[in-house]
Structures are given as C-alpha cells and as structure tokens.
PDB file of C-alpha atoms in Angstrom:
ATOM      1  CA  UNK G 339     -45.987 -22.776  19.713  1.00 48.00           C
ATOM      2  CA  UNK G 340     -48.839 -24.743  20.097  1.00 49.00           C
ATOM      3  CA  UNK G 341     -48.716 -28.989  21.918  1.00 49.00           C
ATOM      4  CA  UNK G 342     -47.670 -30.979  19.447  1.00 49.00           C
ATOM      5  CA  UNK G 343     -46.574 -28.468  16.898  1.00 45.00           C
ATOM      6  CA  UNK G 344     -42.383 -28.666  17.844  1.00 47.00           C
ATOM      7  CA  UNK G 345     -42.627 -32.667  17.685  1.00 48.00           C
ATOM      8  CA  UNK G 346     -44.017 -32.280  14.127  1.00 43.00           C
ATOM      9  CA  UNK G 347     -41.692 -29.810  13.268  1.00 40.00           C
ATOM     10  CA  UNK G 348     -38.843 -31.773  14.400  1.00 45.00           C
ATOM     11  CA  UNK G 349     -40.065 -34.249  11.850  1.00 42.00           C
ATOM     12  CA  UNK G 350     -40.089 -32.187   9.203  1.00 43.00           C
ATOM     13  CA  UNK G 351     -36.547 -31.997   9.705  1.00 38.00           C
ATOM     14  CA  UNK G 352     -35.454 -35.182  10.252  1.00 42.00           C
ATOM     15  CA  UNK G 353     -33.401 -36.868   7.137  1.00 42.00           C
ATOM     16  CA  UNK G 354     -32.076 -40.335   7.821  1.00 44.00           C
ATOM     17  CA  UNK G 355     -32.388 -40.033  11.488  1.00 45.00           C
ATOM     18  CA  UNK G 356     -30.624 -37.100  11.977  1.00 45.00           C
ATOM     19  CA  UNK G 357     -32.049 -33.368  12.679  1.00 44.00           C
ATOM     20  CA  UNK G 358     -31.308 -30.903   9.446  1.00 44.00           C
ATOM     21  CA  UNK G 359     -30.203 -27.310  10.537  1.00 48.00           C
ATOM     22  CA  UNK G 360     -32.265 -25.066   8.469  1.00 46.00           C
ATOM     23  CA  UNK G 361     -29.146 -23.622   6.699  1.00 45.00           C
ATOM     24  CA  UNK G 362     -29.028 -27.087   5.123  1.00 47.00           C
ATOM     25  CA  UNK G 363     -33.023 -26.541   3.738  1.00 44.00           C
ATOM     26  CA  UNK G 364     -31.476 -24.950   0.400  1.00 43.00           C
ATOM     27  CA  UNK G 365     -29.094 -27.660  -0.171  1.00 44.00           C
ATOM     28  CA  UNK G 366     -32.033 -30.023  -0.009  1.00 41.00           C
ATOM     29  CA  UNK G 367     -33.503 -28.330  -2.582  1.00 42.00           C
ATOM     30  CA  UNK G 368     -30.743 -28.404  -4.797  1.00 40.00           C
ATOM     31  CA  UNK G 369     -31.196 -31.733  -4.818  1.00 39.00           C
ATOM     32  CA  UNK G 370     -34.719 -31.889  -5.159  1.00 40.00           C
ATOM     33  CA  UNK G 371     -34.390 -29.492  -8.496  1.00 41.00           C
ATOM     34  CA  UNK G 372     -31.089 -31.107 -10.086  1.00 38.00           C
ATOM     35  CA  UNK G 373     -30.520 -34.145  -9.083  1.00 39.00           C
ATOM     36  CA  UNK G 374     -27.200 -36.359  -9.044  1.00 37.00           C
ATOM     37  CA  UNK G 375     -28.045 -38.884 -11.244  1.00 40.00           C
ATOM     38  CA  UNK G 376     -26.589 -40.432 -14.736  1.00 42.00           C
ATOM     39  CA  UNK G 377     -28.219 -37.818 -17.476  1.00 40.00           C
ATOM     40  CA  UNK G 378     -29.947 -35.564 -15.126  1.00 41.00           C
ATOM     41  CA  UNK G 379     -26.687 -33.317 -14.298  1.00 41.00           C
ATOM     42  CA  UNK G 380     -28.001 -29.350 -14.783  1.00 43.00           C
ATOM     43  CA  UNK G 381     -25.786 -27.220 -16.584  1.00 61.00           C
ATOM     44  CA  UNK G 382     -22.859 -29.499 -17.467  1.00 87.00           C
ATOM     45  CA  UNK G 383     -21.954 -32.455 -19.653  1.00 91.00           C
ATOM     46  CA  UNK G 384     -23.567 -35.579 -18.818  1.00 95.00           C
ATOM     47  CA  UNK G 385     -21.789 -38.570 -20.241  1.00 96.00           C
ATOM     48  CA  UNK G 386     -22.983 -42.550 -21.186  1.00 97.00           C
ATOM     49  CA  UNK G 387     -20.975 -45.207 -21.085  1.00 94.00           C
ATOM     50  CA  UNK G 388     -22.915 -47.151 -23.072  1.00 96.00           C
ATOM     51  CA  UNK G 389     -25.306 -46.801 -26.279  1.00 97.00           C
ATOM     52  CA  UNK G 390     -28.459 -47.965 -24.891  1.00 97.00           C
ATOM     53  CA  UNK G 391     -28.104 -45.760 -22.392  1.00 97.00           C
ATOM     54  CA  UNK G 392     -27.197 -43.059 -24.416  1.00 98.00           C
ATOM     55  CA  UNK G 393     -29.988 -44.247 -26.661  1.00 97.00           C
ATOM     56  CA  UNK G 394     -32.568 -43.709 -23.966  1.00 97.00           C
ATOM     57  CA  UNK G 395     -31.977 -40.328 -23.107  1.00 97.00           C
ATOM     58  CA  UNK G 396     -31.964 -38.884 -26.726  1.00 98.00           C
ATOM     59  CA  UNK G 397     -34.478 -38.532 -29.673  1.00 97.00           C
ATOM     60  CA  UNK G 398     -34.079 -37.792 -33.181  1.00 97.00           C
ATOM     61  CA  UNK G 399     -30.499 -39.444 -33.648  1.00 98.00           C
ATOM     62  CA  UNK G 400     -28.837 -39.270 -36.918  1.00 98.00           C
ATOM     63  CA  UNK G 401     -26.390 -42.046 -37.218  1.00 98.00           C
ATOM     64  CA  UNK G 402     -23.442 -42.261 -39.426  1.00 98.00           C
ATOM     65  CA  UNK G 403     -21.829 -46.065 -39.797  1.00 96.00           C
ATOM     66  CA  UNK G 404     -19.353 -45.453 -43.200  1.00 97.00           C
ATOM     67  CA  UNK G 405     -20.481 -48.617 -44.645  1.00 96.00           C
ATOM     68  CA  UNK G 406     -20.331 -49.299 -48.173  1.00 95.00           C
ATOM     69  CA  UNK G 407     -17.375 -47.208 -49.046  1.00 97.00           C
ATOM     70  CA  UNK G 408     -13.847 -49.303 -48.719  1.00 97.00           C
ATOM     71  CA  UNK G 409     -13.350 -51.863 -50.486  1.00 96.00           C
ATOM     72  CA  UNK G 410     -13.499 -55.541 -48.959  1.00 94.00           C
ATOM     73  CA  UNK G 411     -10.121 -56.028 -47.035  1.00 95.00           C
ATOM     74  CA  UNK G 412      -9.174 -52.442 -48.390  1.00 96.00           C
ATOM     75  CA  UNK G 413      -9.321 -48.594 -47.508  1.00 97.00           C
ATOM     76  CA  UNK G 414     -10.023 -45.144 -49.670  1.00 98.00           C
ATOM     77  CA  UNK G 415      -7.958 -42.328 -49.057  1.00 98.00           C
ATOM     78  CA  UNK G 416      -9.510 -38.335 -48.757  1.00 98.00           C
ATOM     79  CA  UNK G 417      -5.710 -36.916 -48.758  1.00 97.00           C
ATOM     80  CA  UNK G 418      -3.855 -35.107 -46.632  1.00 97.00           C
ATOM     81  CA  UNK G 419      -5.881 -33.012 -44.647  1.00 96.00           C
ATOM     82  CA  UNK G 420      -8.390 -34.637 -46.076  1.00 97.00           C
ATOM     83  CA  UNK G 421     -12.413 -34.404 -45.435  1.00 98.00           C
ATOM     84  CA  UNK G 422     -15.315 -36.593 -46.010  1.00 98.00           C
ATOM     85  CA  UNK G 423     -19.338 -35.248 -45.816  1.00 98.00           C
ATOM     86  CA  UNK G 424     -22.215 -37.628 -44.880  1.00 98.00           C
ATOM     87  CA  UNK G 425     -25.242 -36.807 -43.872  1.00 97.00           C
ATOM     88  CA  UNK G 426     -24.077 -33.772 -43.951  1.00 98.00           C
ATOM     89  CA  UNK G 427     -21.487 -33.910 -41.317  1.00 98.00           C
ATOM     90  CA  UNK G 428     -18.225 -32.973 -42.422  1.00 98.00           C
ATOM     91  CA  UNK G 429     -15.406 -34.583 -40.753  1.00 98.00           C
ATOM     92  CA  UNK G 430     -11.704 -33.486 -41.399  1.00 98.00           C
ATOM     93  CA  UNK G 431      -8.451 -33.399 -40.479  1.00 97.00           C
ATOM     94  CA  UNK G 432      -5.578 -31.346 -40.229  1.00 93.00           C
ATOM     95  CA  UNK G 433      -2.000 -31.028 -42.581  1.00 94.00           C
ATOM     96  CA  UNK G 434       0.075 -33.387 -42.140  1.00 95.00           C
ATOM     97  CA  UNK G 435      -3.097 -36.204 -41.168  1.00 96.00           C
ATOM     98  CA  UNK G 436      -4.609 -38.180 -43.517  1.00 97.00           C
ATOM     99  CA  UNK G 437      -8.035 -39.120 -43.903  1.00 98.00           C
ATOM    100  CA  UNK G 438      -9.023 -42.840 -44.737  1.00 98.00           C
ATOM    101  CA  UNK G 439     -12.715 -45.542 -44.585  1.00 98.00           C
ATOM    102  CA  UNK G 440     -11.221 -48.890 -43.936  1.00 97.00           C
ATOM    103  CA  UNK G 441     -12.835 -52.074 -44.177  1.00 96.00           C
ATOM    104  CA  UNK G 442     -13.466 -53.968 -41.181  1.00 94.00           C
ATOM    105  CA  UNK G 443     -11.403 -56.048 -42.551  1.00 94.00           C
ATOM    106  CA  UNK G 444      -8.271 -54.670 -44.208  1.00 95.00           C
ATOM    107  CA  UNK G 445      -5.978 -55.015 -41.278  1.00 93.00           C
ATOM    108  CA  UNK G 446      -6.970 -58.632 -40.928  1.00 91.00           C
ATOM    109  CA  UNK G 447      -5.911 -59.329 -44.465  1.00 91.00           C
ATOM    110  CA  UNK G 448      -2.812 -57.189 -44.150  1.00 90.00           C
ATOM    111  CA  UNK G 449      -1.487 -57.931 -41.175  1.00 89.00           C
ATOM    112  CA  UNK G 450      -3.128 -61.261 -40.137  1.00 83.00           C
ATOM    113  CA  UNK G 451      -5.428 -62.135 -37.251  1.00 81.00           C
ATOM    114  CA  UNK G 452      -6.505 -60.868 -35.061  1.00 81.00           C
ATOM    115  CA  UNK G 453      -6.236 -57.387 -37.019  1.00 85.00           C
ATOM    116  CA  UNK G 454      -8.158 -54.262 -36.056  1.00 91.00           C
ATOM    117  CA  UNK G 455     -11.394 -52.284 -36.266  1.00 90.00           C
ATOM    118  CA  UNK G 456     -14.515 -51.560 -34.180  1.00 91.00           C
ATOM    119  CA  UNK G 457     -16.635 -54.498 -34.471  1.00 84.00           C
ATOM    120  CA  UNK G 458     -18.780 -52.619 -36.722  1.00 83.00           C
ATOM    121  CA  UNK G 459     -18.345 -52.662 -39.605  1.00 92.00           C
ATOM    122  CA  UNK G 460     -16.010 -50.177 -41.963  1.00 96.00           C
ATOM    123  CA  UNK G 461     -14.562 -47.150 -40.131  1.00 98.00           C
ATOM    124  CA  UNK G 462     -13.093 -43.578 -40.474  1.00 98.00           C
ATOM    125  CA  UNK G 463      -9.399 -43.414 -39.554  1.00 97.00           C
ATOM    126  CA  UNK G 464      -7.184 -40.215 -39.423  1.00 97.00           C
ATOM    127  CA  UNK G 465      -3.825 -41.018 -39.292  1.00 94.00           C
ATOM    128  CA  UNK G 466       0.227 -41.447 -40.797  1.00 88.00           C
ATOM    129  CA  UNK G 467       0.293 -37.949 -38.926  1.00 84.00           C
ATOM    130  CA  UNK G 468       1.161 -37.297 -35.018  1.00 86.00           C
ATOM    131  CA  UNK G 469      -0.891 -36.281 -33.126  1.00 93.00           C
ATOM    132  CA  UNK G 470      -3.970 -37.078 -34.910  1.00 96.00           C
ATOM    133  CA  UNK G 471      -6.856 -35.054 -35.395  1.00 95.00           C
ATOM    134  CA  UNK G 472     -10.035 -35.099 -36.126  1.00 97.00           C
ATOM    135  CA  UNK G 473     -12.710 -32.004 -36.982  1.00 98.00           C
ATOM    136  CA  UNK G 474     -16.489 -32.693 -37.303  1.00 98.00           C
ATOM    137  CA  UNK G 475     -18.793 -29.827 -38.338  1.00 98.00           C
ATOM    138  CA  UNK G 476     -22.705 -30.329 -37.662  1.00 98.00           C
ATOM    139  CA  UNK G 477     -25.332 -29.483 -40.333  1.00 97.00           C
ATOM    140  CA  UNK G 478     -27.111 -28.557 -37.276  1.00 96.00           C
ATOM    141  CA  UNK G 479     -26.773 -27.754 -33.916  1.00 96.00           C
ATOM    142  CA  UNK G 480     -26.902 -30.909 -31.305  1.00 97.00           C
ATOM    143  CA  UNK G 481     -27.275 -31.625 -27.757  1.00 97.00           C
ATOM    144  CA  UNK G 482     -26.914 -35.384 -27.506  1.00 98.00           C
ATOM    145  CA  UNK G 483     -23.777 -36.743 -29.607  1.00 98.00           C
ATOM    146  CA  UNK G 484     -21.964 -40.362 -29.388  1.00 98.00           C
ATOM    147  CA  UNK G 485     -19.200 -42.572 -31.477  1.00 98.00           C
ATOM    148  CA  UNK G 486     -17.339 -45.511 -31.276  1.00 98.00           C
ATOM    149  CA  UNK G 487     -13.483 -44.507 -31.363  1.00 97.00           C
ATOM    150  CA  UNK G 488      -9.903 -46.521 -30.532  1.00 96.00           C
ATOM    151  CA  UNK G 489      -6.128 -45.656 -31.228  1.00 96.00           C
ATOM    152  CA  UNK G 490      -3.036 -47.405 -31.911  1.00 95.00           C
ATOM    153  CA  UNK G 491      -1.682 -46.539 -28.416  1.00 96.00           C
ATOM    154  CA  UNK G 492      -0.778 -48.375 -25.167  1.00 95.00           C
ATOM    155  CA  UNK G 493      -2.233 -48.270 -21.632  1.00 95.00           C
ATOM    156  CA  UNK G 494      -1.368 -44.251 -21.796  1.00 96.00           C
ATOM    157  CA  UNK G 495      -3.590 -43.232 -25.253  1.00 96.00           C
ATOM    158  CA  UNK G 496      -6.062 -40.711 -24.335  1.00 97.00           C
ATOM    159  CA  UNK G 497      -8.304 -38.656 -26.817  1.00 97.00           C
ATOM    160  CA  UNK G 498      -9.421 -34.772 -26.005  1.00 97.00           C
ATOM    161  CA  UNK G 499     -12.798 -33.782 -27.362  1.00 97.00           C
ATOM    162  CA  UNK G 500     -13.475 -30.464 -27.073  1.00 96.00           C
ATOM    163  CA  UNK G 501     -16.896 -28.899 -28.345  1.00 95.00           C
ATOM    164  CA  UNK G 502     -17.727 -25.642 -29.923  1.00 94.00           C
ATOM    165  CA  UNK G 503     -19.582 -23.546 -28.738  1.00 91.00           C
ATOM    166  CA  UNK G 504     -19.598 -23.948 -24.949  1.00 73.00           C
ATOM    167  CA  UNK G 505     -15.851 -25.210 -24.958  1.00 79.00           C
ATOM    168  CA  UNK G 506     -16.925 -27.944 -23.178  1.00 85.00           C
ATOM    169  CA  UNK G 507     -13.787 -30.964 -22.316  1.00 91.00           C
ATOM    170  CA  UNK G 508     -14.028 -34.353 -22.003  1.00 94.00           C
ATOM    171  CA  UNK G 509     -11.262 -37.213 -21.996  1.00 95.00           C
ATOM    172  CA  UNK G 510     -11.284 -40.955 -22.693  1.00 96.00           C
ATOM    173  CA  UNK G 511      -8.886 -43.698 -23.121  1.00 96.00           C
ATOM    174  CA  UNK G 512      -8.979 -47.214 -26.180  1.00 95.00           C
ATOM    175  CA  UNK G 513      -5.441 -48.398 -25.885  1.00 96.00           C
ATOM    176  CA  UNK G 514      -5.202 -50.784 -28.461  1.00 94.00           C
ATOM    177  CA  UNK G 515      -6.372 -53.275 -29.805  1.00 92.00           C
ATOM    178  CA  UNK G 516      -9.937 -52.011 -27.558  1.00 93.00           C
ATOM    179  CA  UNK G 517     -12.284 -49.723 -28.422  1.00 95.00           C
ATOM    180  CA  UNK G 518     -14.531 -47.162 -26.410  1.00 97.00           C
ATOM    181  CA  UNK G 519     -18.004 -45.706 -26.918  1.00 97.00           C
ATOM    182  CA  UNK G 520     -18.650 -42.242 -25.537  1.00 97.00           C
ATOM    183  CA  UNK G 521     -21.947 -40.451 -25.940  1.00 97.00           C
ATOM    184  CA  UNK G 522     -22.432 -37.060 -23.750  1.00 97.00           C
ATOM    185  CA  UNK G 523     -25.137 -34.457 -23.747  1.00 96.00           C
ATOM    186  CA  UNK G 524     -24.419 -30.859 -23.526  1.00 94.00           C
ATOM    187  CA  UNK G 525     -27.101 -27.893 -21.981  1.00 92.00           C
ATOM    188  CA  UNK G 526     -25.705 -25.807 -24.851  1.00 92.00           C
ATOM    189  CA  UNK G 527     -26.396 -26.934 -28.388  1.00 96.00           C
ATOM    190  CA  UNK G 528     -23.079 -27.992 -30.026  1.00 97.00           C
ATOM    191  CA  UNK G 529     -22.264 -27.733 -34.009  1.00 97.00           C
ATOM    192  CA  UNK G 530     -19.192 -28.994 -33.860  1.00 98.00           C
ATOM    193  CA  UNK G 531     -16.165 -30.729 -31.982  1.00 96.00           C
ATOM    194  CA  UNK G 532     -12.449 -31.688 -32.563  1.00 97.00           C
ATOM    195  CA  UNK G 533     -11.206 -34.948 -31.063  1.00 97.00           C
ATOM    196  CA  UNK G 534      -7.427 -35.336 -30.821  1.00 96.00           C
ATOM    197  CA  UNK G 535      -4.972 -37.918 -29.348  1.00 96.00           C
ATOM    198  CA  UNK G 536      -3.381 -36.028 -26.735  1.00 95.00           C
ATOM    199  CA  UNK G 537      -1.522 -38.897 -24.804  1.00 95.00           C
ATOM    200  CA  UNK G 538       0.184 -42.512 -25.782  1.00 95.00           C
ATOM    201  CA  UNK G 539       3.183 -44.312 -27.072  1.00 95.00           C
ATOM    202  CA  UNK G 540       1.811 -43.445 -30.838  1.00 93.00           C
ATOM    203  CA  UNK G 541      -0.699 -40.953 -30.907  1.00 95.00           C
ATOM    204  CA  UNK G 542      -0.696 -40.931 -34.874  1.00 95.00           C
ATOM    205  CA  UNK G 543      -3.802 -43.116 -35.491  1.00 96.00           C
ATOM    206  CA  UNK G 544      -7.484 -42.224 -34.299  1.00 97.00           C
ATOM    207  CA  UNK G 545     -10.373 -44.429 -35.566  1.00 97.00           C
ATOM    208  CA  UNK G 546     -13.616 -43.756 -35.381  1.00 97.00           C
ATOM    209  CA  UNK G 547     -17.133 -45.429 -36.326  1.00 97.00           C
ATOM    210  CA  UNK G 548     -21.096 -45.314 -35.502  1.00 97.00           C
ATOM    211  CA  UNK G 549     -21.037 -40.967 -35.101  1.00 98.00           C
ATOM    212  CA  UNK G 550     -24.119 -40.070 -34.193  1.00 98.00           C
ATOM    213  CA  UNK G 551     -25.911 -36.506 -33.074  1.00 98.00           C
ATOM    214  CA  UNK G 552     -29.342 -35.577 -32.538  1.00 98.00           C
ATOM    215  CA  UNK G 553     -31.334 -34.097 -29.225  1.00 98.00           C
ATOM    216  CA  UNK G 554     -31.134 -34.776 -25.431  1.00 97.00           C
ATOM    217  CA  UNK G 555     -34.205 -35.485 -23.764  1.00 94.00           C
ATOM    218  CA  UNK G 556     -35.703 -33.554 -21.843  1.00 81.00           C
ATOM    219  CA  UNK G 557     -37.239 -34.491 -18.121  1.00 66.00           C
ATOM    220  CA  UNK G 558     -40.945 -34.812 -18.543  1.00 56.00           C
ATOM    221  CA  UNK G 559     -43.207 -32.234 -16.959  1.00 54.00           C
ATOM    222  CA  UNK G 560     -44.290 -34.931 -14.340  1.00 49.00           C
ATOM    223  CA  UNK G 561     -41.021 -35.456 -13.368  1.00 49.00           C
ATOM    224  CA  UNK G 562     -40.227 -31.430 -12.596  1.00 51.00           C
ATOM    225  CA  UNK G 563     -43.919 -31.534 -10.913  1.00 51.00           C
ATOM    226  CA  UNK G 564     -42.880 -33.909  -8.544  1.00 53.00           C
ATOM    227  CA  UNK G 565     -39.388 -32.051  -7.666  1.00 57.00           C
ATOM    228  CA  UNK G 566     -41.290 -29.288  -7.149  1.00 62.00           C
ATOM    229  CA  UNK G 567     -43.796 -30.411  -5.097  1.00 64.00           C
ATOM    230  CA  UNK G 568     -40.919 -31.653  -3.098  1.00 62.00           C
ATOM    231  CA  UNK G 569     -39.648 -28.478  -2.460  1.00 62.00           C
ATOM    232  CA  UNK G 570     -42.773 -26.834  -1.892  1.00 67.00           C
ATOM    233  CA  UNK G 571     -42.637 -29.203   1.367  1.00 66.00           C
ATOM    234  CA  UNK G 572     -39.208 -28.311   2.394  1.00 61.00           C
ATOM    235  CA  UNK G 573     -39.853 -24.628   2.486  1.00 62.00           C
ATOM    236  CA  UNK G 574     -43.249 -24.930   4.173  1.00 60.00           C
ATOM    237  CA  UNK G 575     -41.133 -26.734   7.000  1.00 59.00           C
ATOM    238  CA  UNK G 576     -38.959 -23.923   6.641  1.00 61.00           C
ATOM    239  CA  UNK G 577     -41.323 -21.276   6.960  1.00 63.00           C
ATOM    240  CA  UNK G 578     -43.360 -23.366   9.952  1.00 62.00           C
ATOM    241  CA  UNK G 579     -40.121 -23.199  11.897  1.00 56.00           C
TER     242      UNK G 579
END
C-alpha cells in the first residue's frame, strides 16, 4: 500500500466519526438506493398524513366530493347493500349496510349543534348495519389513492383498508365527532379496496368524503443519478480496500 493511501482509505470509511466495517458497505447502499424517507419507501405502502402532502407526490388525481346530491339538511338513500357510481368509481356496501349522501348539514338540523360531517361538504355514509363496510371498485388501476373518512365510535374505532391486488393493510382511527385523512401509495397498481370498521363501541357507521385516486410520482431521473453516483463511491472505497 502506497504513503498516504491507508489514511485516505480510512476516510473513505469514516461515517459520523466512526470507522465502517466493510460488511456494513451494502447496508450503506441500501440507503443510498431506497431511502427512509416520507414517500420514498421501495416496495411497500407509503402513507400521508396530510393532503398537500399527498398532493405533492401524485399526478393525475381524480377527485370525488358527492356534492350536489342530498338535499339541504337531508340525505338519499341507495338501499340496502346499496351502490353509487361517480366518475366511474363504484362504491358499495354489503347486506345488511345501507348506503346514504348526506348533507353537511342534516345532522345539524336533526340533531342540533354541533352535528356531524367532514367539513366538506356532503358525504357518503354506509351504515344502520354492524360492522360497516364499504367496497370501491376503480375504473382504472391506481397507485396513489386518499379520502377523508370518520365513524360514530369512541377512542377504540379503527377502520381496515385492505387493497386488491397486492393485499396490501393499513389501519386508522376518527373516533367521533373527528375525522381523518389518509392518502397512501402502493408499488403495485390497485383497482380496488374495501374499508371496514373493525374496532369501537359502534362500528355501524363509516363516513366518507373527498375519494380520490390517480398516480404516484415517480423520483426524477436526477434524483436516482445522484443515489447512484453515491454508491458508485461506496464501492470504489470498497474495492480500494
């Protein structure tokens, strides 16, 4: 090895102070390639906890708000296992749950302040059924989807959505009167999901509002240039060594 050369191999491998082992060189790369960040999760669900953010890392977003439909301080019924098609996403739910678009603000007028909805506007509700359920079929396949949603449950309610294909999980929680927005992108395209209230003092009422699908972004070429120029440099250390 020639003067000089170990010192500037040492710093090749020095990360935060501290000397890497070269069995550790791959792992580095891992997270050169992948990442750990919000939306940049390889292979898995990424979810948002927000819609801008959501927003940002999707294009193309079709978005469904079920205005216009109920009545002012009323509601129309789809039935008992009942189904409703907009935009051509079909969203339906099983015997023994009904189907309804309320007006933002029908439980206001029937039941007095401060009511309930989503702070949006009219909504879909499935309910008068435990536990509710709730079946949306893309027209097409999607890899970036989001919604409002909230239940009539305590500090336990928890929703399930499961997507298809991929059978992909995730959970979330809107004990009432709250709501919560989840928006997710999958690495496999998704044409359709079921959401169901799997936990809570209730479980027989699932609201939902501002459904929207479309396509995750994804990482510009710069971006992987840059990753890979990083690892380019860890396996020339490597190979130096």
């Amino acid at each position: 090895m020639q003067p000089g050369s170990r010192e500037a191999l040492r710093e090749c491998f020095i990360v935060k102070g501290k000397l890497v082992r070269r069995q550790r060189i791959w792992g580095l790369a891992a997270l050169l390639l992948f990442g750990t960040g919000p939306g940049r999760a390889a292979g898995t669900i990424v979810t948002y906890g927000s819609r801008p953010a959501f927003d940002t890392a999707t294009t193309g977003l079709t978005t469904i708000g079920f205005e216009g439909i109920a009545p002012p301080d009323g509601f129309v019924p789809f039935g008992n296992a009942g189904s409703l098609t907009l935009s051509g996403v079909t969203f339906q739910t099983h015997i023994g749950v009904y189907l309804y678009v309320n007006s933002s603000s029908y439980y206001t007028a029937t039941d007095g302040p401060p009511g309930y909805n989503l702070d949006s506007g009219d909504y879909l509700l499935a309910g008068s059924g435990a536990p509710s359920f709730l079946s949306i079929a893309l027209p097409v396949s999607a890899t970036a989807i989001a919604f409002d949603f909230g239940t009539f449950d305590n500090s336990t309610s928890q929703v399930t959505i499961s997507t298809t294909p991929g059978g992909g999980v995730l959970t979330a929680s809107a004990p009432y009167p709250t709501h919560t927005f989840i928006g997710f992108t999958s690495p496999v395209p998704i044409s359709a999901l079921q959401i169901s209230v799997t936990s809570g003092d209730r479980q027989d009422t699932l609201s939902l509002d501002g459904f929207a699908f479309g396509t995750a972004i994804i990482p510009e070429p710069s971006t992987i240039a840059l990753l890979g120029i990083g690892l380019t440099i860890l396996l020339a250390c490597q190979r130096r060594r």
